[in-house]
Structures are given as structure tokens and as C-alpha cells.
Amino acid sequence: MSRSRTILIAGLAVAAGLPAGAGAWGSPETVSPEGREGRTPAVALNGSGTAAVAWVDGPWMSRSIAVSVRRNGVWDVARRVSPPGGVAIDPQIEVAADGSLMVLWRQAIGAQRVRIGGRIITRTRFVARARHRDASGIWRGVSTLSPSRLKVGAPELAMGADGTAVAVWHWGTGTSPRLSGFVGQVQASVWRDGSWSPMRRVSGTAGCREERRPRAAVGARGQAVAWWQCDVRGGSTSYGVARGPEDARWSSRRELPFRTSGDQRSDLDVASDGSISAVSAAVGGPVRWWRGTADSAGIRLSELPRPGLPERADDTAGGPRIDIDSTGDALTAWVAGTDRFTTRAAPVAAALGPGTPVSLSGQGPAGSVQVDSSVGRRGAVAWREMVGRQQSAVVAAVRDGDGSWSPARRISTTGAINGRAGPRLAAAGTRALVVWERNVDGRRIIERAAFPDPTAAAQRRR
């Protein structure tokens, strides 16, 4: 399954001990145009090597969404894809198997006066917008997916290899549910056969104080799930819905087995056959793995046996992550709860359960872990590592086809790397691509790095 992922990665020197065929990361390249601000990137990559990076371009009050695409090994000139007339932020991007791609973002369209907590306040209205580029490289017009009143939060995008895409977002007043006048719901739209479906509300569970932080995943053949956090007394749980490739509507909502104190710390992905794998870690609890199904009755998950002694994930590092390749094998990764200097990873075989975790040790407190799995037991993990006061670097490790891991390496130069944007990683086959936001002399820029080193590959071809 394919999901938008923004990843931090920089140059990785050729290191002794890398597994056969692993190669090395190329040197970092600046993506954002010289002299311009660049923020919150997203990245996508398909099996044929078509790649795309999206980011917020320009100064604060005139931000737009820019995209650069790599085809046949060459990156094109960045193009602005959002329309003028309002700041555009929070991009997501995905690439289908045929090289077509989808970009999703939210954009301001003016202000609105609303009554909140007994007072009239003025709020900026944001809408979810998307734009499609077909396999020949032609961009279509901009689609507005959400209602034009109130506001949307940062949207999420997922796309399958067949081009089916799902966009989800939180829509409402953007205020506390404790105030009178509060509105908040999770909405979704599906791209299929060249058009977006009308927006549908998928949340609405009695007992949820607020429903927020939506996520989505799409299988290779168009099977889709959307899930979100439901705030309850003392903590949170998750609810989700599903739909098959030919379904006209979403399934009924079902609660997922992720109750915890605090915010949700879980992740979920869809295999080619429509089965689901998930990983979770309740605050103070062990890492747990799940497998299940999704159909017109909703999502159902059963816990898998743990591999050995209980694993614990750090309560402050964002929770474990999972990604499934097209055969159904998966990779999971998290920051160890016993040592924030250690990132852990475990495979999840399609016909079995989670394998023995390994330590991808670092040299400083870790967070913002990203994982991507590729066919043939390959994959990559990247994370942000603190290296001093307000200084950080990106660290990565690569899994080869024999299941062995390269040593964890700092692959970026040290600097102020945006932790909110987090690492974003995309991998397919033997390739991987990472992008990140870095502060250089008070200005934010976007950088990227490719695996294997494209310069070394070009020299070998000559």
C-alpha cells in the first residue's frame, strides 16, 4: 500500500559492513528554489522509479504548494500547483503504479464570523483541495473536496497502486469541544475513475468528546480504510471504516482495540488482498501487533503473538509505525521505551506474525520514526535524532533482501531540523527517497536524498 510520507535524509557515506546490494545514500540536494522558503515536505515513490516531492513554498503570507517530479532519473523544475488567492499549507502526495500522482493540501479562502463560547470571533476558513497529474504528465484542474464554511485541519492522503485515492480531514470550528458552538467531524472523499466522490462524514460516534486526527490507508487494488482518534474520559480510542474496490459507501464504524490514556499511538496498513495489519502501544504498555479484515461490516482486528519478551515504545516519541509491501509482508519500527537512544524494528510476515525485533541504535534521543517496506524483505527506517541543544540530524538504516540491516548512520548534516514535520520516507524495490525541512541561517529549506546514490549509479553506467 502507498501512503504519503515526508522523510528526512541526507548524504550517507559508503560504509563497511553494508549488506550486499545495499549501496549508499547520495549526498543531500536542496529541493526548494534558491533564496525561497520551503516547509513541511511530502514524498512519494513507485516501483518504476517515478518520484515526487511536494512542499510549502514561499514567505509566510504568500505560501503555495510546489511539486517536483522525477521521471527517467531526471527531476523537473518545481511547479506551483495550488491556485492563488489564499495561503496553502500541509501538502500530501502519492504516486500510482502508472506514474500518475495526486497532491492534497488545505488552503485559506477568507474569513468567517462564528459564535464560539458565547462570543463572536473571526476565523480563517480552510478547505481541502487536490490536484491530479496523469501518467503523461498533464495536470488537471484543482478540486475542492470539503465544505467552504468553517475550516479543515491538516488533511491525510493515501493511494493504491491502481490509482484509487482516499483523502480524509477534520472539519469544524477548530475550537475546544467544551465551548458552546463547537463543530467537529471527520470527513472523507474517494478518487476513483478520474473523479472525486462527494464528501461524506465518516465520524459521529456517541460517547466521543471529540473525533480528530484522521488517517487513511489504501491497498494495491483499491481497498481502503479510514480511522481516527475518539477522545473519551481519561484518554482515547480509535474508530474506523472500510470500503472495498467496488463499494459505493463506507462501512459502519467499529471501535479498534487501541484504547489508551493520552493520544493514540497506533498505525495501520492494507495489504494487496485487503487484509489489514496494525501496530499499537498504549501509554505505559507494550507494543502489540494485529491482523484482520475490512469489509462492509467494518474493520476487525485480532492480536498476534508477541515475539519474545514484551517490547515497550517510548511514550513521548510518537508511537510505533507500520508499512506493508505488495505481498503482505510488513515492517514495524518504534523508539524503545527503555532507551530513547535506540530505534527498534521488527518484520511481520504475511503468513506468520512479528519476527524478532532488532536494535537500530543511535547516538541521541530519537523520535519521528518512519518506516517503509518493499518487496523481497527490503525496507528502510529513518528517524530524527537530537545531537545537542536545538540541534538534530537524520539517521537511517536499510534492510536488504536477505533480511539483514545496514548499520544505522547519520545521513544528514547537523542542524535545526523541523520535528513537527518529522521524517518522511518513501521506498519501492531497491530504491528509497527522503526529504526534510532544515533551518539554514534563519531560513527554512527543503532537502532530499536518494538511495542508492544516483551519482554512483550514473558512473557505473558509464
Coordinates of C-alpha atoms in Angstrom, one line a residue:
M1 CA 0.0 0.0 0.0
S2 CA 1.1 3.5 -0.7
R3 CA 0.9 6.4 1.8
S4 CA 2.3 9.9 1.7
R5 CA 5.4 10.0 3.7
T6 CA 7.7 13.0 4.3
I7 CA 11.2 11.9 5.2
L8 CA 14.4 13.3 6.5
I9 CA 17.5 12.1 4.8
A10 CA 20.9 13.4 3.8
G11 CA 24.2 12.1 2.5
L12 CA 25.2 8.6 3.7
A13 CA 28.8 7.7 3.1
V14 CA 29.7 4.2 1.8
A15 CA 30.1 2.2 5.0
A16 CA 31.9 -1.0 5.6
G17 CA 29.5 -3.7 6.7
L18 CA 26.6 -2.7 4.5
P19 CA 24.8 -5.8 3.2
A20 CA 25.4 -6.9 -0.4
G21 CA 23.5 -4.7 -2.8
A22 CA 22.6 -2.1 -0.2
G23 CA 24.6 0.6 -1.8
A24 CA 24.7 4.0 -0.1
W25 CA 22.7 7.2 0.3
G26 CA 23.5 10.0 -2.1
S27 CA 24.5 13.4 -0.9
P28 CA 21.7 15.8 0.1
E29 CA 20.3 18.1 -2.6
T30 CA 18.3 21.3 -2.0
V31 CA 14.8 21.0 -3.4
S32 CA 13.4 24.5 -2.7
P33 CA 14.4 27.2 -5.1
E34 CA 17.4 29.2 -4.1
G35 CA 16.5 32.2 -1.9
R36 CA 13.0 30.9 -1.2
E37 CA 11.4 29.5 1.9
G38 CA 10.5 25.8 2.0
R39 CA 8.4 24.0 4.6
T40 CA 6.7 20.7 5.5
P41 CA 7.6 18.4 2.6
A42 CA 6.0 15.2 1.5
V43 CA 7.4 12.5 -0.7
A44 CA 6.2 9.6 -2.8
L45 CA 7.9 6.9 -5.0
N46 CA 6.6 4.0 -7.1
G47 CA 8.2 0.7 -8.2
S48 CA 9.4 2.1 -11.6
G49 CA 11.3 4.9 -10.0
T50 CA 8.8 7.8 -10.6
A51 CA 9.1 10.0 -7.6
A52 CA 7.5 13.3 -6.4
V53 CA 8.2 15.8 -3.7
A54 CA 5.7 18.4 -2.5
W55 CA 6.3 21.3 -0.1
V56 CA 5.1 24.7 1.1
D57 CA 6.9 27.3 -1.0
G58 CA 7.3 31.0 -0.3
P59 CA 7.1 33.5 2.5
W60 CA 4.6 33.2 5.3
M61 CA 1.7 35.3 3.9
S62 CA 2.0 34.0 0.3
R63 CA 2.6 30.3 0.8
S64 CA 1.7 28.0 -2.0
I65 CA 2.2 24.3 -2.8
A66 CA 5.1 23.4 -5.1
V67 CA 5.8 20.0 -6.7
S68 CA 8.8 18.5 -8.4
V69 CA 8.6 15.1 -10.2
R70 CA 11.4 12.7 -11.2
R71 CA 10.8 10.6 -14.3
N72 CA 13.5 8.5 -16.1
G73 CA 16.0 9.7 -13.4
V74 CA 15.6 13.4 -14.1
W75 CA 13.9 15.9 -11.7
D76 CA 11.8 18.6 -13.4
V77 CA 11.5 22.2 -12.4
A78 CA 9.3 22.8 -9.4
R79 CA 5.7 23.8 -10.3
R80 CA 3.2 25.7 -8.3
V81 CA 0.0 23.5 -8.2
S82 CA -2.2 25.5 -5.7
P83 CA -4.3 28.4 -7.1
P84 CA -3.6 32.0 -6.0
G85 CA -5.8 33.8 -3.5
G86 CA -5.0 32.2 -0.2
V87 CA -2.1 30.6 1.7
A88 CA -1.8 26.8 1.0
I89 CA -0.2 24.5 3.6
D90 CA 0.1 20.9 4.8
P91 CA 0.8 19.1 1.4
Q92 CA 0.4 15.3 0.9
I93 CA 1.5 13.5 -2.2
E94 CA 1.2 10.0 -3.7
V95 CA 2.3 8.2 -6.9
A96 CA 0.4 5.3 -8.6
A97 CA 2.0 2.4 -10.4
D98 CA 1.4 4.1 -13.8
G99 CA 3.2 7.2 -12.7
S100 CA 0.1 9.4 -12.2
L101 CA 0.1 11.3 -9.0
M102 CA -2.2 13.1 -6.6
V103 CA -1.5 16.1 -4.4
L104 CA -3.6 17.1 -1.4
W105 CA -3.4 20.2 0.7
R106 CA -5.5 22.8 2.7
Q107 CA -5.9 26.4 1.6
A108 CA -7.3 29.5 3.1
I109 CA -10.3 31.0 1.3
G110 CA -11.2 34.0 3.5
A111 CA -12.6 34.7 7.0
Q112 CA -15.8 33.9 8.7
R113 CA -17.5 35.2 11.8
V114 CA -18.8 32.4 14.1
R115 CA -20.2 32.4 17.6
I116 CA -18.0 30.3 19.9
G117 CA -18.4 30.1 23.7
G118 CA -21.0 32.9 23.6
R119 CA -18.6 35.3 21.7
I120 CA -18.5 36.3 18.0
I121 CA -15.0 35.6 16.7
T122 CA -13.4 35.8 13.2
R123 CA -11.8 32.6 12.0
T124 CA -9.9 31.8 8.8
R125 CA -11.7 29.3 6.6
F126 CA -9.6 26.5 5.2
V127 CA -10.8 23.9 2.6
A128 CA -9.2 20.6 1.4
R129 CA -8.0 20.8 -2.2
A130 CA -6.5 18.3 -4.5
R131 CA -4.9 18.2 -8.0
H132 CA -4.2 15.2 -10.2
R133 CA -1.4 14.7 -12.8
D134 CA -1.9 11.9 -15.2
A135 CA 0.6 9.4 -16.4
S136 CA 1.6 11.5 -19.4
G137 CA 2.5 14.5 -17.2
I138 CA -0.6 16.6 -17.7
W139 CA -2.0 18.4 -14.7
R140 CA -5.8 18.6 -14.2
G141 CA -7.7 21.4 -12.5
V142 CA -7.9 22.0 -8.8
S143 CA -10.7 20.1 -6.9
T144 CA -12.2 21.5 -3.7
L145 CA -13.2 18.5 -1.6
S146 CA -14.5 19.9 1.7
P147 CA -17.3 22.4 2.6
S148 CA -16.4 26.0 2.1
R149 CA -17.6 27.2 5.6
L150 CA -15.7 26.7 8.9
K151 CA -12.2 25.1 8.4
V152 CA -10.4 21.9 7.8
G153 CA -7.3 20.6 9.7
A154 CA -4.2 19.1 8.0
P155 CA -5.6 16.5 5.6
E156 CA -4.3 13.0 5.0
L157 CA -3.9 11.2 1.6
A158 CA -3.5 7.5 0.7
M159 CA -3.3 6.0 -2.8
G160 CA -3.2 2.4 -4.1
A161 CA -1.1 1.1 -7.0
D162 CA -4.2 1.2 -9.2
G163 CA -4.7 4.9 -8.6
T164 CA -7.6 4.8 -6.1
A165 CA -7.0 7.5 -3.5
V166 CA -8.7 8.5 -0.3
A167 CA -8.5 11.9 1.4
V168 CA -9.6 12.4 5.0
W169 CA -9.7 15.6 7.1
H170 CA -11.1 17.1 10.3
W171 CA -13.7 19.8 9.6
G172 CA -15.3 22.2 12.0
T173 CA -14.8 25.3 14.2
G174 CA -11.3 24.3 15.3
T175 CA -12.2 25.1 18.9
S176 CA -12.5 23.2 22.1
P177 CA -15.5 20.9 22.3
R178 CA -16.1 22.3 25.8
L179 CA -17.2 25.6 24.3
S180 CA -20.8 26.2 23.0
G181 CA -21.0 26.4 19.3
F182 CA -18.3 23.7 18.7
V183 CA -18.5 21.7 15.5
G184 CA -16.1 18.9 14.7
Q185 CA -16.3 15.8 12.4
V186 CA -14.1 13.6 10.3
Q187 CA -14.9 13.7 6.5
A188 CA -13.6 11.7 3.6
S189 CA -13.6 11.6 -0.2
V190 CA -12.6 8.9 -2.7
W191 CA -10.8 9.4 -6.0
R192 CA -11.8 6.7 -8.5
D193 CA -12.3 6.5 -12.3
G194 CA -11.0 10.0 -12.7
S195 CA -13.1 12.0 -10.2
W196 CA -13.6 12.6 -6.5
S197 CA -16.7 11.4 -4.8
P198 CA -18.9 13.8 -2.8
M199 CA -17.6 14.4 0.7
R200 CA -19.0 12.0 3.3
R201 CA -18.9 12.4 7.1
V202 CA -17.5 9.1 8.5
S203 CA -17.3 10.0 12.2
G204 CA -20.3 10.5 14.5
T205 CA -19.9 8.0 17.4
A206 CA -21.9 8.6 20.5
G207 CA -19.6 8.9 23.6
C208 CA -16.7 10.6 21.7
R209 CA -15.9 14.0 23.2
E210 CA -14.2 14.9 20.0
E211 CA -13.2 12.9 16.9
R212 CA -10.0 14.1 15.3
R213 CA -6.5 13.1 13.9
P214 CA -7.9 11.1 10.9
R215 CA -5.7 8.7 8.9
A216 CA -6.2 6.6 5.8
A217 CA -4.7 3.6 4.0
V218 CA -5.4 2.1 0.6
G219 CA -4.5 -1.4 -0.7
A220 CA -3.0 -2.0 -4.2
R221 CA -6.4 -2.9 -5.6
G222 CA -8.3 0.0 -4.1
Q223 CA -9.4 -1.5 -0.7
A224 CA -9.5 1.5 1.7
V225 CA -9.8 2.2 5.4
A226 CA -10.1 5.5 7.3
W227 CA -9.6 5.7 11.1
W228 CA -9.4 8.5 13.6
Q229 CA -9.0 9.3 17.3
C230 CA -12.0 9.4 19.6
D231 CA -11.4 11.3 22.8
V232 CA -13.1 9.6 25.8
R233 CA -12.9 10.2 29.5
G234 CA -9.4 9.5 30.7
G235 CA -7.8 9.1 27.3
S236 CA -8.7 8.0 23.7
T237 CA -9.6 5.2 21.5
S238 CA -9.9 4.8 17.7
Y239 CA -12.8 4.2 15.3
G240 CA -12.5 3.2 11.7
V241 CA -14.5 2.5 8.5
A242 CA -13.7 0.5 5.4
R243 CA -14.7 0.1 1.8
G244 CA -13.9 -2.4 -1.0
P245 CA -12.8 -1.6 -4.6
E246 CA -16.4 -1.6 -5.8
D247 CA -18.3 -0.4 -2.7
A248 CA -20.4 2.7 -3.1
R249 CA -20.2 3.7 0.5
W250 CA -18.2 3.3 3.7
S251 CA -18.9 0.5 6.1
S252 CA -20.3 1.1 9.6
R253 CA -18.0 2.5 12.2
R254 CA -16.3 0.0 14.5
E255 CA -14.0 0.6 17.5
L256 CA -10.4 -0.5 17.1
P257 CA -8.6 -2.2 20.0
F258 CA -6.3 0.8 20.8
R259 CA -7.7 2.3 24.0
T260 CA -5.1 4.3 26.0
S261 CA -4.6 7.2 28.2
G262 CA -3.5 10.3 26.3
D263 CA -3.4 10.4 22.5
Q264 CA -3.5 7.4 20.2
R265 CA -0.2 5.7 19.4
S266 CA -1.0 3.2 16.6
D267 CA -0.7 2.7 12.9
L268 CA -2.4 0.5 10.3
D269 CA -1.9 -0.5 6.7
V270 CA -3.7 -2.5 4.0
A271 CA -2.3 -5.4 2.0
S272 CA -3.0 -6.3 -1.6
D273 CA -5.6 -8.9 -0.7
G274 CA -7.4 -6.4 1.5
S275 CA -6.2 -7.8 4.8
I276 CA -5.1 -5.4 7.5
S277 CA -2.0 -5.3 9.7
A278 CA -1.6 -2.9 12.6
V279 CA 0.7 -2.0 15.5
S280 CA -0.1 -0.1 18.7
A281 CA 1.4 0.8 22.0
A282 CA -0.8 2.2 24.8
V283 CA 0.8 4.7 27.1
G284 CA 2.9 2.7 29.5
G285 CA 2.0 -0.5 27.8
P286 CA 3.8 -3.0 25.5
V287 CA 4.0 -2.9 21.7
R288 CA 1.2 -5.0 20.2
W289 CA 0.7 -6.4 16.7
W290 CA -2.6 -7.0 15.0
R291 CA -4.0 -8.6 11.8
G292 CA -7.6 -8.6 10.5
T293 CA -10.0 -7.9 7.7
A294 CA -12.1 -5.0 6.5
D295 CA -15.4 -5.3 4.6
S296 CA -18.9 -3.9 4.5
A297 CA -19.3 -4.8 8.2
G298 CA -16.2 -2.7 9.1
I299 CA -12.7 -3.3 10.5
R300 CA -12.0 -6.3 12.7
L301 CA -8.5 -7.0 14.3
S302 CA -7.1 -9.8 16.3
E303 CA -3.9 -9.6 18.3
L304 CA -0.8 -11.6 17.0
P305 CA 1.6 -13.4 19.4
R306 CA 4.4 -11.2 20.6
P307 CA 7.9 -12.2 19.5
G308 CA 9.6 -13.0 22.9
L309 CA 9.6 -10.6 25.8
P310 CA 7.2 -7.6 25.8
E311 CA 8.6 -4.6 23.8
R312 CA 7.8 -1.1 25.0
A313 CA 7.7 2.1 23.0
D314 CA 8.7 5.5 24.3
D315 CA 5.6 7.4 25.4
T316 CA 6.9 10.7 24.0
A317 CA 8.3 9.6 20.6
G318 CA 5.1 9.3 18.6
G319 CA 4.3 5.6 18.8
P320 CA 5.2 2.7 16.5
R321 CA 4.7 2.7 12.7
I322 CA 3.9 0.0 10.2
D323 CA 4.1 -0.4 6.4
I324 CA 3.0 -3.3 4.2
D325 CA 4.6 -4.3 0.9
S326 CA 2.5 -5.6 -2.1
T327 CA 2.9 -9.3 -1.0
G328 CA 1.6 -8.6 2.5
D329 CA 4.9 -8.6 4.4
A330 CA 5.3 -5.7 6.7
L331 CA 7.9 -3.8 8.7
T332 CA 7.3 -2.1 12.1
A333 CA 9.5 0.4 13.9
W334 CA 9.4 2.4 17.2
V335 CA 11.7 4.2 19.7
A336 CA 12.5 1.9 22.6
G337 CA 10.7 2.7 25.8
T338 CA 13.7 1.6 27.9
D339 CA 16.3 3.7 26.0
R340 CA 15.3 6.7 23.8
F341 CA 18.7 6.4 22.1
T342 CA 17.5 3.1 20.4
T343 CA 15.2 2.7 17.5
R344 CA 13.8 -0.9 17.2
A345 CA 12.4 -2.6 14.2
A346 CA 10.6 -5.9 13.6
P347 CA 9.3 -7.6 10.4
V348 CA 5.8 -9.0 10.2
A349 CA 5.5 -12.0 7.8
A350 CA 2.2 -12.2 5.9
A351 CA 1.6 -15.8 6.8
L352 CA 3.0 -15.6 10.3
G353 CA 3.4 -12.9 12.9
P354 CA 6.0 -10.4 14.0
G355 CA 9.7 -11.5 13.9
T356 CA 12.4 -10.9 16.4
P357 CA 13.0 -7.1 16.9
V358 CA 16.4 -5.7 16.2
S359 CA 18.0 -2.5 17.6
L360 CA 19.0 0.2 15.1
S361 CA 21.0 2.1 17.7
G362 CA 21.6 5.8 17.5
Q363 CA 23.6 8.3 19.5
G364 CA 21.0 10.6 20.8
P365 CA 17.3 10.8 21.8
A366 CA 15.2 9.6 18.8
G367 CA 11.8 10.5 17.5
S368 CA 9.6 10.9 14.4
V369 CA 10.3 7.3 13.2
Q370 CA 9.3 6.5 9.7
V371 CA 9.3 3.0 8.1
D372 CA 8.7 1.7 4.6
S373 CA 8.6 -1.9 3.4
S374 CA 9.5 -3.1 -0.1
V375 CA 9.0 -6.4 -1.9
G376 CA 11.7 -9.1 -1.2
R377 CA 12.1 -8.3 2.5
R378 CA 13.6 -5.0 1.8
G379 CA 12.8 -1.7 3.5
A380 CA 14.1 1.3 5.3
V381 CA 13.7 3.1 8.6
A382 CA 14.5 6.8 9.2
W383 CA 14.2 9.0 12.3
R384 CA 15.3 12.3 13.8
E385 CA 18.0 12.2 16.4
M386 CA 18.9 15.0 18.8
V387 CA 22.6 15.8 18.8
G388 CA 22.7 18.8 21.1
R389 CA 20.7 21.8 22.2
Q390 CA 18.3 22.7 19.4
Q391 CA 20.4 20.6 17.0
S392 CA 19.4 17.4 15.3
A393 CA 20.2 15.0 12.5
V394 CA 18.5 12.3 10.5
V395 CA 19.5 8.7 11.0
A396 CA 18.6 5.8 8.7
A397 CA 19.1 2.1 8.3
V398 CA 18.3 -0.1 5.3
R399 CA 17.1 -3.7 5.3
D400 CA 18.5 -5.8 2.5
G401 CA 16.8 -8.7 0.7
D402 CA 18.4 -11.3 3.0
G403 CA 16.8 -9.6 6.0
S404 CA 20.0 -8.1 7.3
W405 CA 20.2 -4.4 8.3
S406 CA 22.9 -1.9 7.4
P407 CA 24.4 -0.1 10.4
A408 CA 22.4 3.0 11.5
R409 CA 24.1 6.1 10.1
R410 CA 23.6 9.8 10.5
I411 CA 22.7 10.7 6.9
S412 CA 22.1 14.4 7.3
T413 CA 24.3 17.3 8.4
T414 CA 23.6 18.5 11.9
G415 CA 21.2 21.4 12.1
A416 CA 17.8 22.5 13.2
I417 CA 15.5 20.0 11.6
N418 CA 11.8 20.6 12.0
G419 CA 10.5 18.0 14.4
R420 CA 6.8 18.8 13.7
A421 CA 7.3 17.9 10.0
G422 CA 9.1 14.8 11.1
P423 CA 10.9 12.4 8.9
R424 CA 9.2 11.3 5.7
L425 CA 10.3 8.2 3.8
A426 CA 9.3 6.5 0.6
A427 CA 10.7 3.2 -0.6
A428 CA 9.9 0.9 -3.5
G429 CA 12.0 -2.1 -4.6
T430 CA 15.7 -1.3 -4.1
R431 CA 15.0 2.5 -4.1
A432 CA 14.3 4.9 -1.4
L433 CA 13.9 8.7 -1.2
V434 CA 13.8 11.0 1.8
V435 CA 13.0 14.7 2.2
W436 CA 13.2 17.0 5.2
E437 CA 13.0 20.6 6.3
R438 CA 16.1 22.3 7.7
N439 CA 16.8 25.7 9.1
V440 CA 19.7 27.5 7.5
D441 CA 20.7 30.9 8.8
G442 CA 17.1 31.6 9.9
R443 CA 15.6 30.4 6.6
R444 CA 13.8 27.1 6.1
I445 CA 14.7 25.0 3.1
I446 CA 13.8 21.5 1.8
E447 CA 16.4 18.9 1.1
R448 CA 16.2 15.4 -0.3
A449 CA 18.5 12.3 -0.7
A450 CA 18.1 9.2 -2.8
F451 CA 19.1 5.6 -2.2
P452 CA 21.1 4.2 -3.8
D453 CA 23.4 7.1 -4.6
P454 CA 22.3 8.3 -8.1
T455 CA 25.7 9.8 -8.8
A456 CA 27.5 6.5 -8.2
A457 CA 24.8 4.6 -10.3
A458 CA 25.4 7.0 -13.2
Q459 CA 29.2 6.5 -13.0
R460 CA 28.7 2.7 -13.1
R461 CA 26.5 3.0 -16.2
R462 CA 29.3 4.9 -18.0

